[in-house]
Coordinates of C-alpha atoms in Angstrom, one line a residue:
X275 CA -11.2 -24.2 0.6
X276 CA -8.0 -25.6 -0.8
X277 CA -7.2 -23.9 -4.2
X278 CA -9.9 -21.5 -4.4
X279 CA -9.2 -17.6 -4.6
X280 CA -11.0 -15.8 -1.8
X281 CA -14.1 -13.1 -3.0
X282 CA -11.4 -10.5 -2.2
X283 CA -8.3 -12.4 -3.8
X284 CA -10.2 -12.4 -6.5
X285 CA -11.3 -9.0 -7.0
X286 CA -7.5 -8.2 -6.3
X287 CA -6.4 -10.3 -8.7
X288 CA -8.8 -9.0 -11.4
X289 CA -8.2 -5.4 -10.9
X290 CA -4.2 -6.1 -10.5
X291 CA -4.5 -7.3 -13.8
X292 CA -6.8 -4.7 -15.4
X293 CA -4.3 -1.9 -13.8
X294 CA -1.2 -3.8 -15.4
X295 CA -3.1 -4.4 -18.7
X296 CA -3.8 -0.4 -18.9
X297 CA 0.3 0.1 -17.5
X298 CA 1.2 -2.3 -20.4
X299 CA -1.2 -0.4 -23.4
X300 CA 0.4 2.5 -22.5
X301 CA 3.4 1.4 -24.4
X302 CA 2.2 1.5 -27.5
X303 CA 3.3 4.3 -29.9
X304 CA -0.3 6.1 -31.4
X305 CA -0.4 8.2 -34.5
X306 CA -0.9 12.1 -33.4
X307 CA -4.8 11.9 -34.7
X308 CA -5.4 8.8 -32.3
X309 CA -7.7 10.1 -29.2
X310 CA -9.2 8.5 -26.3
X311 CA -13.3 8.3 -26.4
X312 CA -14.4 11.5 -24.6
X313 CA -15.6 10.5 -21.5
X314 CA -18.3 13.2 -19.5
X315 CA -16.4 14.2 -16.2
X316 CA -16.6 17.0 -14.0
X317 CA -14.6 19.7 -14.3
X318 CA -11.9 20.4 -12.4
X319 CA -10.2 17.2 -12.6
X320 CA -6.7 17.6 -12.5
X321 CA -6.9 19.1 -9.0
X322 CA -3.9 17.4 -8.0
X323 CA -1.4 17.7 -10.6
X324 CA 1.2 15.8 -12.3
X325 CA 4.2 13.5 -11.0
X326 CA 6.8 11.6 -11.7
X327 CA 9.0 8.6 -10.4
X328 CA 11.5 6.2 -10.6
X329 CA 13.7 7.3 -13.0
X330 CA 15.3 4.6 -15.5
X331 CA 18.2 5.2 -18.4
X332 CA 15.0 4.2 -20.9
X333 CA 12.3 5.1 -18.7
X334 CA 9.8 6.9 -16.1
X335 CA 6.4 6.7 -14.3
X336 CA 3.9 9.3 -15.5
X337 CA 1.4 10.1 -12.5
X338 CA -1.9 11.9 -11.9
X339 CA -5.1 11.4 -10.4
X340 CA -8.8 12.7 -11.6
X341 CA -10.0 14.2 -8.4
X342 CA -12.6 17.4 -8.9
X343 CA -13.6 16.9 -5.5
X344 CA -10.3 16.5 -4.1
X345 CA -11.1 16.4 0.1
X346 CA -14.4 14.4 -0.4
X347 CA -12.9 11.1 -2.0
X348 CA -12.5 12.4 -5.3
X349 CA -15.6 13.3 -6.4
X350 CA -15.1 11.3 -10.0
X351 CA -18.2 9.1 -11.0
X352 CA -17.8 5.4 -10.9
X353 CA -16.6 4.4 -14.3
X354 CA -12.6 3.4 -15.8
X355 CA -11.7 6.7 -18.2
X356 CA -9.8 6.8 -20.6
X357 CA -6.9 9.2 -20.1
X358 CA -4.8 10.4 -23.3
X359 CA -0.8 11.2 -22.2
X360 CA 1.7 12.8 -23.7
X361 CA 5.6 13.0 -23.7
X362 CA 7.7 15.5 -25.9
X363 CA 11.4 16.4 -25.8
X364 CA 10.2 20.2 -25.4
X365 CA 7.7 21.7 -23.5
X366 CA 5.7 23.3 -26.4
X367 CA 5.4 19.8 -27.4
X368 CA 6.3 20.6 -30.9
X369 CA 8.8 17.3 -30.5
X370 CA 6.2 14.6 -29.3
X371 CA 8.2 11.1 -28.9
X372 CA 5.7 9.0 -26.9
X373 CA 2.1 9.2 -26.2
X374 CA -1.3 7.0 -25.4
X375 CA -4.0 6.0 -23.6
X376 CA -4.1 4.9 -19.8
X377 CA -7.5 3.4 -17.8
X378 CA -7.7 5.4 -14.8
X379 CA -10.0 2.7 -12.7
X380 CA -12.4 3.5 -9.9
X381 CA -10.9 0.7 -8.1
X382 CA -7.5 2.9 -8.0
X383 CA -9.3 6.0 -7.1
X384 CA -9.1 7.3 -10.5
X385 CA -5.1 7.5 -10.3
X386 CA -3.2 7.0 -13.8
X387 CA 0.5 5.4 -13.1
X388 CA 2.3 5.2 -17.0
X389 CA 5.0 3.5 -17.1
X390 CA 6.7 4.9 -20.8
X391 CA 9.8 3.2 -22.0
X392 CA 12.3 3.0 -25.1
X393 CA 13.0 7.1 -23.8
X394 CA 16.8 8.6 -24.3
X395 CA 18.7 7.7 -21.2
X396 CA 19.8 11.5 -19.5
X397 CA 17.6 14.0 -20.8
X398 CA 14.5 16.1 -19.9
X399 CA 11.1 15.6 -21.0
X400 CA 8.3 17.4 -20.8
X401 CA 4.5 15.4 -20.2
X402 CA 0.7 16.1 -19.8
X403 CA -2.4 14.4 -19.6
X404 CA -5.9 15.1 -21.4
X405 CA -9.3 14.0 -20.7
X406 CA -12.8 15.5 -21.1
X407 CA -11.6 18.0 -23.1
X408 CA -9.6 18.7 -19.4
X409 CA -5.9 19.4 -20.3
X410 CA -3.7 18.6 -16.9
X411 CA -0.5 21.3 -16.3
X412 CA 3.0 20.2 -17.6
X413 CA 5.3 18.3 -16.0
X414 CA 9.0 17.8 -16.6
X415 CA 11.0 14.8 -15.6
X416 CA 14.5 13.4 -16.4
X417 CA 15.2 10.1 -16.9
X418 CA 18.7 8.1 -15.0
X419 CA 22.1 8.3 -16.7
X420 CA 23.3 5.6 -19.4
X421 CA 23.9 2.1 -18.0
X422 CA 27.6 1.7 -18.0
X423 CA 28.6 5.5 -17.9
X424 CA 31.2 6.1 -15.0
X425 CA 31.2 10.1 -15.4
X426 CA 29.2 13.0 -15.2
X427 CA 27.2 14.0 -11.8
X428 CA 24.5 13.6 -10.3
X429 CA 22.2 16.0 -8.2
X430 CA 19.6 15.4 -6.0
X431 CA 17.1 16.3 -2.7
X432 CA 16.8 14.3 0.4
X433 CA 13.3 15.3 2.1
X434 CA 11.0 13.5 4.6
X435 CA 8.6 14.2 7.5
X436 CA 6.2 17.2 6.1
X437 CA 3.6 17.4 8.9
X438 CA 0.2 19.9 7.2
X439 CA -0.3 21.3 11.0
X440 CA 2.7 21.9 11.8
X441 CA 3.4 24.3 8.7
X442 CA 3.5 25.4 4.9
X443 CA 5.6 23.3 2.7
X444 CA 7.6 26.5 1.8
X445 CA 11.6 24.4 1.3
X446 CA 10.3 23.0 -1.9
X447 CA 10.4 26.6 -3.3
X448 CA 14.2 26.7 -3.1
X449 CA 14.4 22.9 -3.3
X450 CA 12.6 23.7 -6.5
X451 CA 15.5 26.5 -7.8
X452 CA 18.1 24.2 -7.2
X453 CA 17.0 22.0 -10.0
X454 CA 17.4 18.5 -8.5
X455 CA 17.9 15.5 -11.5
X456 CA 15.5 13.3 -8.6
X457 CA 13.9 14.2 -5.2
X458 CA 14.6 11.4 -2.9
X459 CA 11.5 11.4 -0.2
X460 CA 12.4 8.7 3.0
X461 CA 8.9 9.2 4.5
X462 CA 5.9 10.7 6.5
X463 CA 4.5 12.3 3.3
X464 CA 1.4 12.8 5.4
X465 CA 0.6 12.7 9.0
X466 CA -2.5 11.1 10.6
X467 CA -2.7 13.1 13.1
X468 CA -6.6 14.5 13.9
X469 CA -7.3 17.6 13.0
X470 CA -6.3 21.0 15.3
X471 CA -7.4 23.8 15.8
X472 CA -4.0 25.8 17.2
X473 CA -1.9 23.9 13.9
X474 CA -0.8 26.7 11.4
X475 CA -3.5 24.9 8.8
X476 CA -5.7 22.0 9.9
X477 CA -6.1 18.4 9.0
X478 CA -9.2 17.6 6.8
X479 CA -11.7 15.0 8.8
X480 CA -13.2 14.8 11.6
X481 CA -10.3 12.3 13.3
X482 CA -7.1 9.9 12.0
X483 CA -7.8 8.1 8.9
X484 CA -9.2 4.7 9.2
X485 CA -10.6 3.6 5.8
X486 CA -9.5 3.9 1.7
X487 CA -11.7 7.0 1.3
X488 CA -10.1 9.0 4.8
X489 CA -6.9 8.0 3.3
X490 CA -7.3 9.7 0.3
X491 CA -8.9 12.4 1.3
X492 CA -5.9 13.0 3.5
X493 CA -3.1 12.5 0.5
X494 CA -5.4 15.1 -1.9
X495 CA -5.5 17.4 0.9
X496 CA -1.4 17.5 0.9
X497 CA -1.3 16.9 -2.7
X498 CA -2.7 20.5 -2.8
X499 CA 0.1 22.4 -1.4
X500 CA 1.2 24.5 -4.2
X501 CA 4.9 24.4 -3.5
X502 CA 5.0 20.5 -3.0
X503 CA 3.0 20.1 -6.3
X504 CA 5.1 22.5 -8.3
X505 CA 8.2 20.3 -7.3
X506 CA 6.5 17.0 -8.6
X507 CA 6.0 19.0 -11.4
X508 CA 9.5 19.8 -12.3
X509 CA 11.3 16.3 -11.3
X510 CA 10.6 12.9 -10.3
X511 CA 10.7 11.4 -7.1
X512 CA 11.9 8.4 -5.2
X513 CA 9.5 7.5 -2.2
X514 CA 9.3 5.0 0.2
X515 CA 6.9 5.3 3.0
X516 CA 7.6 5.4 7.4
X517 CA 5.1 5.0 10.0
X518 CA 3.0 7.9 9.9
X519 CA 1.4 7.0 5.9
X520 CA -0.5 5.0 8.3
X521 CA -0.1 4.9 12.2
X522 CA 2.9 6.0 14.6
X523 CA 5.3 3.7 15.1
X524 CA 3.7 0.5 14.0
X525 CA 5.9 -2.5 13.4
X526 CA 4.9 -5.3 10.9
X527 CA 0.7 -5.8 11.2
X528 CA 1.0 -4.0 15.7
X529 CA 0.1 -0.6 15.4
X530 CA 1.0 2.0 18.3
X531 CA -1.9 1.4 20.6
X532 CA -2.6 -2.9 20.1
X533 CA -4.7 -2.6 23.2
X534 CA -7.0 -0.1 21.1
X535 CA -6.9 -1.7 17.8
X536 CA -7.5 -5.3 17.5
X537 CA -5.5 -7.2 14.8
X538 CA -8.1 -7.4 12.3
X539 CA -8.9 -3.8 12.9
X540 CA -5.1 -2.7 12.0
X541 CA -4.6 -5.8 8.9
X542 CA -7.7 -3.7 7.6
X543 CA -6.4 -0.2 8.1
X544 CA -2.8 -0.9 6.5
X545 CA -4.3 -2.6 3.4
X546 CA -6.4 1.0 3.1
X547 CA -3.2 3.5 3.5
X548 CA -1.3 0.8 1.5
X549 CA -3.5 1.0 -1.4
X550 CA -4.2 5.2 -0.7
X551 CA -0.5 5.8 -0.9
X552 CA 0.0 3.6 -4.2
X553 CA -2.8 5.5 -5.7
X554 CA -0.8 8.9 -5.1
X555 CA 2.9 8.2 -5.6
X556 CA 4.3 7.7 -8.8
X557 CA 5.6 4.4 -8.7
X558 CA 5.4 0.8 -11.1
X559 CA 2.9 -1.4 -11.0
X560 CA 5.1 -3.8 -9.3
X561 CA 4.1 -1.6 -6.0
X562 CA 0.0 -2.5 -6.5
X563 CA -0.7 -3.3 -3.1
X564 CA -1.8 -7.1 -2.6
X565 CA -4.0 -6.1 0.6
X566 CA -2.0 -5.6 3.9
X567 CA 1.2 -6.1 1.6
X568 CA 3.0 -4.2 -0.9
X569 CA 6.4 -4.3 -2.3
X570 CA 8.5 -0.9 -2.0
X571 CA 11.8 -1.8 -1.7
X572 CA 13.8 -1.7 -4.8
X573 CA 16.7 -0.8 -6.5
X574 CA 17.6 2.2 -8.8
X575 CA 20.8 2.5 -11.0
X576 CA 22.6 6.2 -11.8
X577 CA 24.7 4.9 -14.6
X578 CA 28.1 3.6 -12.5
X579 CA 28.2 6.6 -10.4
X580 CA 25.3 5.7 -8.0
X581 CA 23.7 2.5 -6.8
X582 CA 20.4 3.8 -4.7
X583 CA 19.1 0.9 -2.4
X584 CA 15.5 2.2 -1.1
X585 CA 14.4 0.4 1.7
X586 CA 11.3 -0.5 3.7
X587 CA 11.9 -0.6 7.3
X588 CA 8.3 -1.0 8.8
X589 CA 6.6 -3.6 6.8
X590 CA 9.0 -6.4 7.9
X591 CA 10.1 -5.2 11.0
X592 CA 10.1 -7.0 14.5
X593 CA 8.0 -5.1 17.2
X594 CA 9.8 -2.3 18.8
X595 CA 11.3 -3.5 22.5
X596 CA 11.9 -1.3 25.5
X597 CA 15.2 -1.9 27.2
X598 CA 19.2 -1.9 26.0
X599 CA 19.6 -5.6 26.9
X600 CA 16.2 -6.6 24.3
X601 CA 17.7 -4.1 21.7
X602 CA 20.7 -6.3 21.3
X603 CA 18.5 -9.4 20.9
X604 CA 19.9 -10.9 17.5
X605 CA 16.6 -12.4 16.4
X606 CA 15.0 -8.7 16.8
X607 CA 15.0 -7.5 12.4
X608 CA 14.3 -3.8 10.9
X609 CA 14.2 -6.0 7.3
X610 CA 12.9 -9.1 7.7
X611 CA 15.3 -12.7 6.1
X612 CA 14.3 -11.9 2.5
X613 CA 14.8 -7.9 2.4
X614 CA 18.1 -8.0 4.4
X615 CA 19.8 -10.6 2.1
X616 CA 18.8 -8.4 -1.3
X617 CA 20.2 -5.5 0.7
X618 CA 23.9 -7.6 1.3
X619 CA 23.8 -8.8 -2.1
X620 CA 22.9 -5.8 -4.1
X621 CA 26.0 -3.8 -1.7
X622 CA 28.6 -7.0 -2.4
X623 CA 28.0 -7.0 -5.9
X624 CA 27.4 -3.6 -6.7
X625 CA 29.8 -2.2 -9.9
X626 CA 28.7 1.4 -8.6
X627 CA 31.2 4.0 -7.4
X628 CA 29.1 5.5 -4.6
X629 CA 26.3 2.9 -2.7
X630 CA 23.6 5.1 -1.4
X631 CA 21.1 3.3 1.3
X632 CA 17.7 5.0 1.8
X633 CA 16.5 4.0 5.6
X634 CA 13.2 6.1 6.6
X635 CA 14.7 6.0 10.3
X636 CA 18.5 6.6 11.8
X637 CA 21.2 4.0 11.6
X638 CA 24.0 5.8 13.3
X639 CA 23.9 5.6 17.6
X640 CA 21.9 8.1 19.3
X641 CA 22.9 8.3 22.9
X642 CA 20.6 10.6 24.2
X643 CA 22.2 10.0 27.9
X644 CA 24.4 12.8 29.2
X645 CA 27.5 11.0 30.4
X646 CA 28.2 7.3 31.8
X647 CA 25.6 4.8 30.2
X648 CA 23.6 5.0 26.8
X649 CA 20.2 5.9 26.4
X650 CA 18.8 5.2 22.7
X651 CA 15.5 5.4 20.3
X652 CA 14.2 2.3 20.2
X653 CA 12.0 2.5 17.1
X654 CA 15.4 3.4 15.3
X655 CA 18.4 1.3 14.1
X656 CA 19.4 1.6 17.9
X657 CA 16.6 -0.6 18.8
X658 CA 18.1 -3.2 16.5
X659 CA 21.5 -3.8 17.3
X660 CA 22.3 -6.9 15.8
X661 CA 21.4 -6.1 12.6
X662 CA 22.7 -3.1 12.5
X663 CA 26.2 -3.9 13.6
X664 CA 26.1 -6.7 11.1
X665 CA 25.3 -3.9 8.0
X666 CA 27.9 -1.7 9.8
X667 CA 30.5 -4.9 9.4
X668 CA 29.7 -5.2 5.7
X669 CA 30.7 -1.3 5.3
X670 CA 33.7 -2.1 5.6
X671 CA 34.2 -3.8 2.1
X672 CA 31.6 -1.9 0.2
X673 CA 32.6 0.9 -1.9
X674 CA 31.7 4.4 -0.6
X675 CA 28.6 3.7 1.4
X676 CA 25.9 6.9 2.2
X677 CA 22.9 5.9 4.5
X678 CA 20.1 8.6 3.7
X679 CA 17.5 9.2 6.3
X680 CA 14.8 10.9 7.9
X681 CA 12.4 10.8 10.5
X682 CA 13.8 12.7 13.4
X683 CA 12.7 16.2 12.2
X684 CA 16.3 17.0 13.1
X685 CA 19.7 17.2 11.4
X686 CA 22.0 14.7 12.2
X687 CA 24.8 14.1 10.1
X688 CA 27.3 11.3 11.3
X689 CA 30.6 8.9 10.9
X690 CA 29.1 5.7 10.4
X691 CA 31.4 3.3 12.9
X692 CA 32.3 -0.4 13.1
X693 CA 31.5 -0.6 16.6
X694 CA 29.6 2.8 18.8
X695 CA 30.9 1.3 21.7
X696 CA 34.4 2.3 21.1
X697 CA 34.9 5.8 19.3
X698 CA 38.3 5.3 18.0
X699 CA 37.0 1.9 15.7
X700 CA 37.3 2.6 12.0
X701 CA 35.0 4.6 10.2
X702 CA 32.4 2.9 7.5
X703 CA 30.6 4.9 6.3
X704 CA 28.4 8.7 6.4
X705 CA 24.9 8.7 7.0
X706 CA 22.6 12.2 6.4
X707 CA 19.9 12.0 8.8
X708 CA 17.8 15.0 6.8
X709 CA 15.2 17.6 8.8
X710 CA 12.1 17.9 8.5
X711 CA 10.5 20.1 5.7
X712 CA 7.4 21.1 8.2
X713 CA 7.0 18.8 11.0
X714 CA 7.8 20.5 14.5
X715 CA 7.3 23.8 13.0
X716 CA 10.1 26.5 13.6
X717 CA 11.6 25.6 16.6
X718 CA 13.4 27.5 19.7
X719 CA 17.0 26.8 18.2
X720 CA 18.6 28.0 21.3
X721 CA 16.6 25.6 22.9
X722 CA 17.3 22.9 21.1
X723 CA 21.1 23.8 21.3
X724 CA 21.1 23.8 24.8
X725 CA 19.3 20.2 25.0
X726 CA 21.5 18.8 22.5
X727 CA 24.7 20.2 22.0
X728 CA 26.0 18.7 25.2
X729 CA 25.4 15.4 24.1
X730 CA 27.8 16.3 21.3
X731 CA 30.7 14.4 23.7
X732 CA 28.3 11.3 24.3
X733 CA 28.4 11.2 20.5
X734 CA 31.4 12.0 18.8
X735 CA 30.8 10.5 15.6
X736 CA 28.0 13.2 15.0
X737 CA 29.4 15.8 13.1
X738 CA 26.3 18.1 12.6
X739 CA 23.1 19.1 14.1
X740 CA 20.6 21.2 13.9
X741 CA 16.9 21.4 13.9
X742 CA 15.9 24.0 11.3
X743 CA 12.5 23.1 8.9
X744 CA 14.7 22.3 4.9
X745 CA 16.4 19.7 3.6
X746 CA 19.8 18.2 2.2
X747 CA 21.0 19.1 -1.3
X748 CA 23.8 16.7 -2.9
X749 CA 26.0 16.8 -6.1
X750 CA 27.6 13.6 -6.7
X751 CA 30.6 12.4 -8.9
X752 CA 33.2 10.3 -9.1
X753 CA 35.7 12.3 -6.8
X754 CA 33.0 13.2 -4.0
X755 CA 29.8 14.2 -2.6
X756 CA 29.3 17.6 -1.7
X757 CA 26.3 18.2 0.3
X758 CA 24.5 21.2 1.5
X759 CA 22.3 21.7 4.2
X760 CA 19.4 23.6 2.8
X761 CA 17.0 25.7 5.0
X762 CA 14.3 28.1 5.6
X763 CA 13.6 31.1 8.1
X764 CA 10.1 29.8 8.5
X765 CA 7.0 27.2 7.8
X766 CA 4.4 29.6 9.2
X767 CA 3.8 31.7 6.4
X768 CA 3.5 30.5 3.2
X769 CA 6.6 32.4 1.6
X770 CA 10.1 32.0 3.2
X771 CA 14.1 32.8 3.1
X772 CA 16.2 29.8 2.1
X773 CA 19.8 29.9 3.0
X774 CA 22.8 27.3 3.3
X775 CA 23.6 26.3 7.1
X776 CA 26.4 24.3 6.4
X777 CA 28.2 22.2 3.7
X778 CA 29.6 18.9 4.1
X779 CA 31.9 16.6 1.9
X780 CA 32.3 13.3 1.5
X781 CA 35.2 12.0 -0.5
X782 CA 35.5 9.0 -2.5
X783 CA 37.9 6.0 -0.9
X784 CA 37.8 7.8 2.5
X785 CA 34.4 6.5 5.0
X786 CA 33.2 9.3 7.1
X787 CA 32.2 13.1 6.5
X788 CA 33.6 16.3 7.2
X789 CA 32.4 20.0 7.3
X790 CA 33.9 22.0 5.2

């Protein structure tokens, strides 16, 4: 009926509205006696630790989720709670600056998202939640640079693809030492894979994850890994989601397999992982889900050093085609109109030194034929052509430009050219494709070296690879970006030996990478 809310619009509405009434409470300053009404919950509640996300000069999300029965939906009963945070400048918190009370909502699966303000642009803070007479571990997080500052440096972890079958979680342990300011994650946080039996640990469930409650019982079962948790711990992260948060290579509302899930089957499953990944990353309340939608693309400022544009390339996406002549089809989109055109604008009029672009799937050419003729991923920026030739153009008059991905459990790192069809036009730009930190396990490197080092010649704007289990480690200024590429000797056991492969550089004023 014309004008009317749906039942279901208007239950979202209502809980929207209670979760951004408890978000804005939680700016309010308390005196140190104030408490939150003791609420009876099990114990055990804080099962899945602490986060944080989205730094700002004056600001960061606080994130946990009361879950005693982590792998069996949560096991909280059905009531709001009242959960008591705290912030202090020290981690004795002897120096308490902010603090209050947030509604963690049944509706939410118990999750708490704070989003504290008025904070000292920066610095390090140190945060925990109480409930129950439950006190959660610390967490310590850093909030962004001043606004306008042009100096200093900036460090920071490019992960994605961390498969729970195919092995322990074991880089964050040296991602960990190498104190990041942010952790910057591009995608697959989980898999949904079915559970196996010959995986080095096996998926919870009985099969993929269909509904809210399989969703989240398959985020709390990666929550759990003590090495990921302990890095949300110590510094906040930057997410955006791929495919596999909720089916392989779906495009838009067409999953993998359309022929096996009907429309209404797969509108139903994405508003679930939608609203199970919300619920576990620590991220505003501007990313509530509104069913089969949610809004993850956004922008983060790093003072004038660093513009980060995080992007979502599967919600708006056209549907994946199968031959070179469809991939150059200009109508074919990895954005959609409205996400493309922020994109343009926020590189054109960016005051930022460096222009960082996070893109959950590979932008430079993969030709993946040996010799005459191309062969290319089609569920990547390959499959895409027209749009990504029409980025590639706008390089050229953007300042510094670094495309950050992830999603092919390899590293690629690559010259970012105006035109892959001709290797000697100019070079745009870099682009960090970063490796896995579990998914494909520890692979046969002379195997993969065989497959793809002759393909080196089909590609000569790839300047790196290598298919090691880590991740990429940056340190960004003014002058350059030197980056390291951080692995481990293993994912099968749950301790490992971190070491540096190689170390790249990108300098400022001069598009392209080099090893150094």
């Amino acid at each position: 009926m014309t004008g009317a809310a749906s039942p279901d619009r208007r239950r979202f509405l209502t809980t929207s509205a209670a979760v951004l009434s408890a978000v804005a409470s939680t700016q309010l300053w308390l005196p140190a006696t104030a408490r939150a009404a003791e609420t009876p919950v099990p114990d055990g509640v804080f099962s899945l630790g602490v986060a944080s996300g989205d730094p700002l000069p004056d600001g960061i999300v606080l994130w946990t989720r009361l879950a005693p029965d982590p792998l069996n939906g949560g096991g909280m009963p059905d009531v709001a709670v009242a959960v008591e945070w705290e912030l202090a400048e020290d981690d004795r918190f002897r120096k308490t600056v902010r603090r209050g009370v947030a509604q963690a909502l049944p509706e939410y699966g118990h999750s708490v998202h704070v989003d504290v303000r008025h904070l000292r642009p920066g610095r390090d803070y140190w945060y925990r939640f109480r409930v129950g007479g439950q006190l959660s571990p610390t967490g310590r997080t850093r909030t962004a640079p001043p606004a306008h500052s042009k100096g200093g440096s900036l460090r920071f972890a490019l992960a994605s693809c961390q498969n729970w079958q195919h092995g322990y979680f074991t880089p964050y342990a040296d991602m960990l030492a190498q104190d990041p300011d942010f952790v910057l994650f591009v995608g697959d946080y989980i898999y949904e894979s079915t559970p196996s039996a010959t995986g080095v640990r096996r998926h919870e469930g009985t099969g993929e994850p269909y509904t809210l409650v399989q969703y989240r019982n398959r985020y709390a079962q990666y929550r759990t890994d003590p090495d990921l948790a302990a890095m949300h711990a110590n510094a906040p992260f930057v997410v955006t989601f791929d495919d596999h948060e909720v089916d392989n290579d779906w495009a838009g509302e067409i999953p993998q397999d359309p022929d096996k899930q009907t429309h209404d089957a797969f509108v139903a499953r994405l508003t679930a992982a939608y609203q199970a990944y919300y619920e576990h990353m620590p991220v505003r309340a501007t990313s509530v889900p509104n069913g089969p939608h949610i809004q993850m693309y956004r922008r983060l400022e790093f003072g004038r050093l660093a513009r980060l544009n995080v992007l979502d390339t599967r919600q708006f996406r056209s549907d994946q085609v199968t031959t070179q002549e469809a991939a150059q089809d200009p109508s074919l989109t990895m954005l959609g109109a409205e996400q493309k055109q922020w994109l343009i604008d926020g590189l054109r009029d960016s005051p930022a030194r460096w222009n960082l672009i996070a893109s959950q799937i590979m932008m430079a050419e993969t030709d993946i034929l040996l010799g005459a003729g191309k062969q290319w991923f089609y569920d990547a920026w390959d499959g895409y052509q027209a749009e990504r030739n029409q980025f590639l153009a706008e390089f050229e008059s953007v300042r510094n430009p670094v495309v950050l991905s992830g999603d092919r459990h390899l590293t690629m790192i690559s010259d970012l050219r105006l035109d892959f069809a001709d290797p000697d036009s100019d070079v745009v730009g870099a682009e960090f494709v970063g490796t896995s930190i579990s998914s494909n396990g520890d692979q046969d490197q002379a195997a993969f070296h065989a497959q793809w080092d002759p393909l080196m010649a089909d590609n000569p704007h790839w300047k790196f690879i290598d298919a090691h289990r880590g991740y990429h480690l940056f340190d960004v200024d003014r002058h350059g970006i030197d980056a390291q590429v951080r692995v481990v000797d293993t994912v099968r056991t749950p301790t490992a030996v971190p070491s540096t492969l190689a170390a790249l550089r990108v300098d400022a004023g001069r598009p392209g990478v080099r090893l150094v």
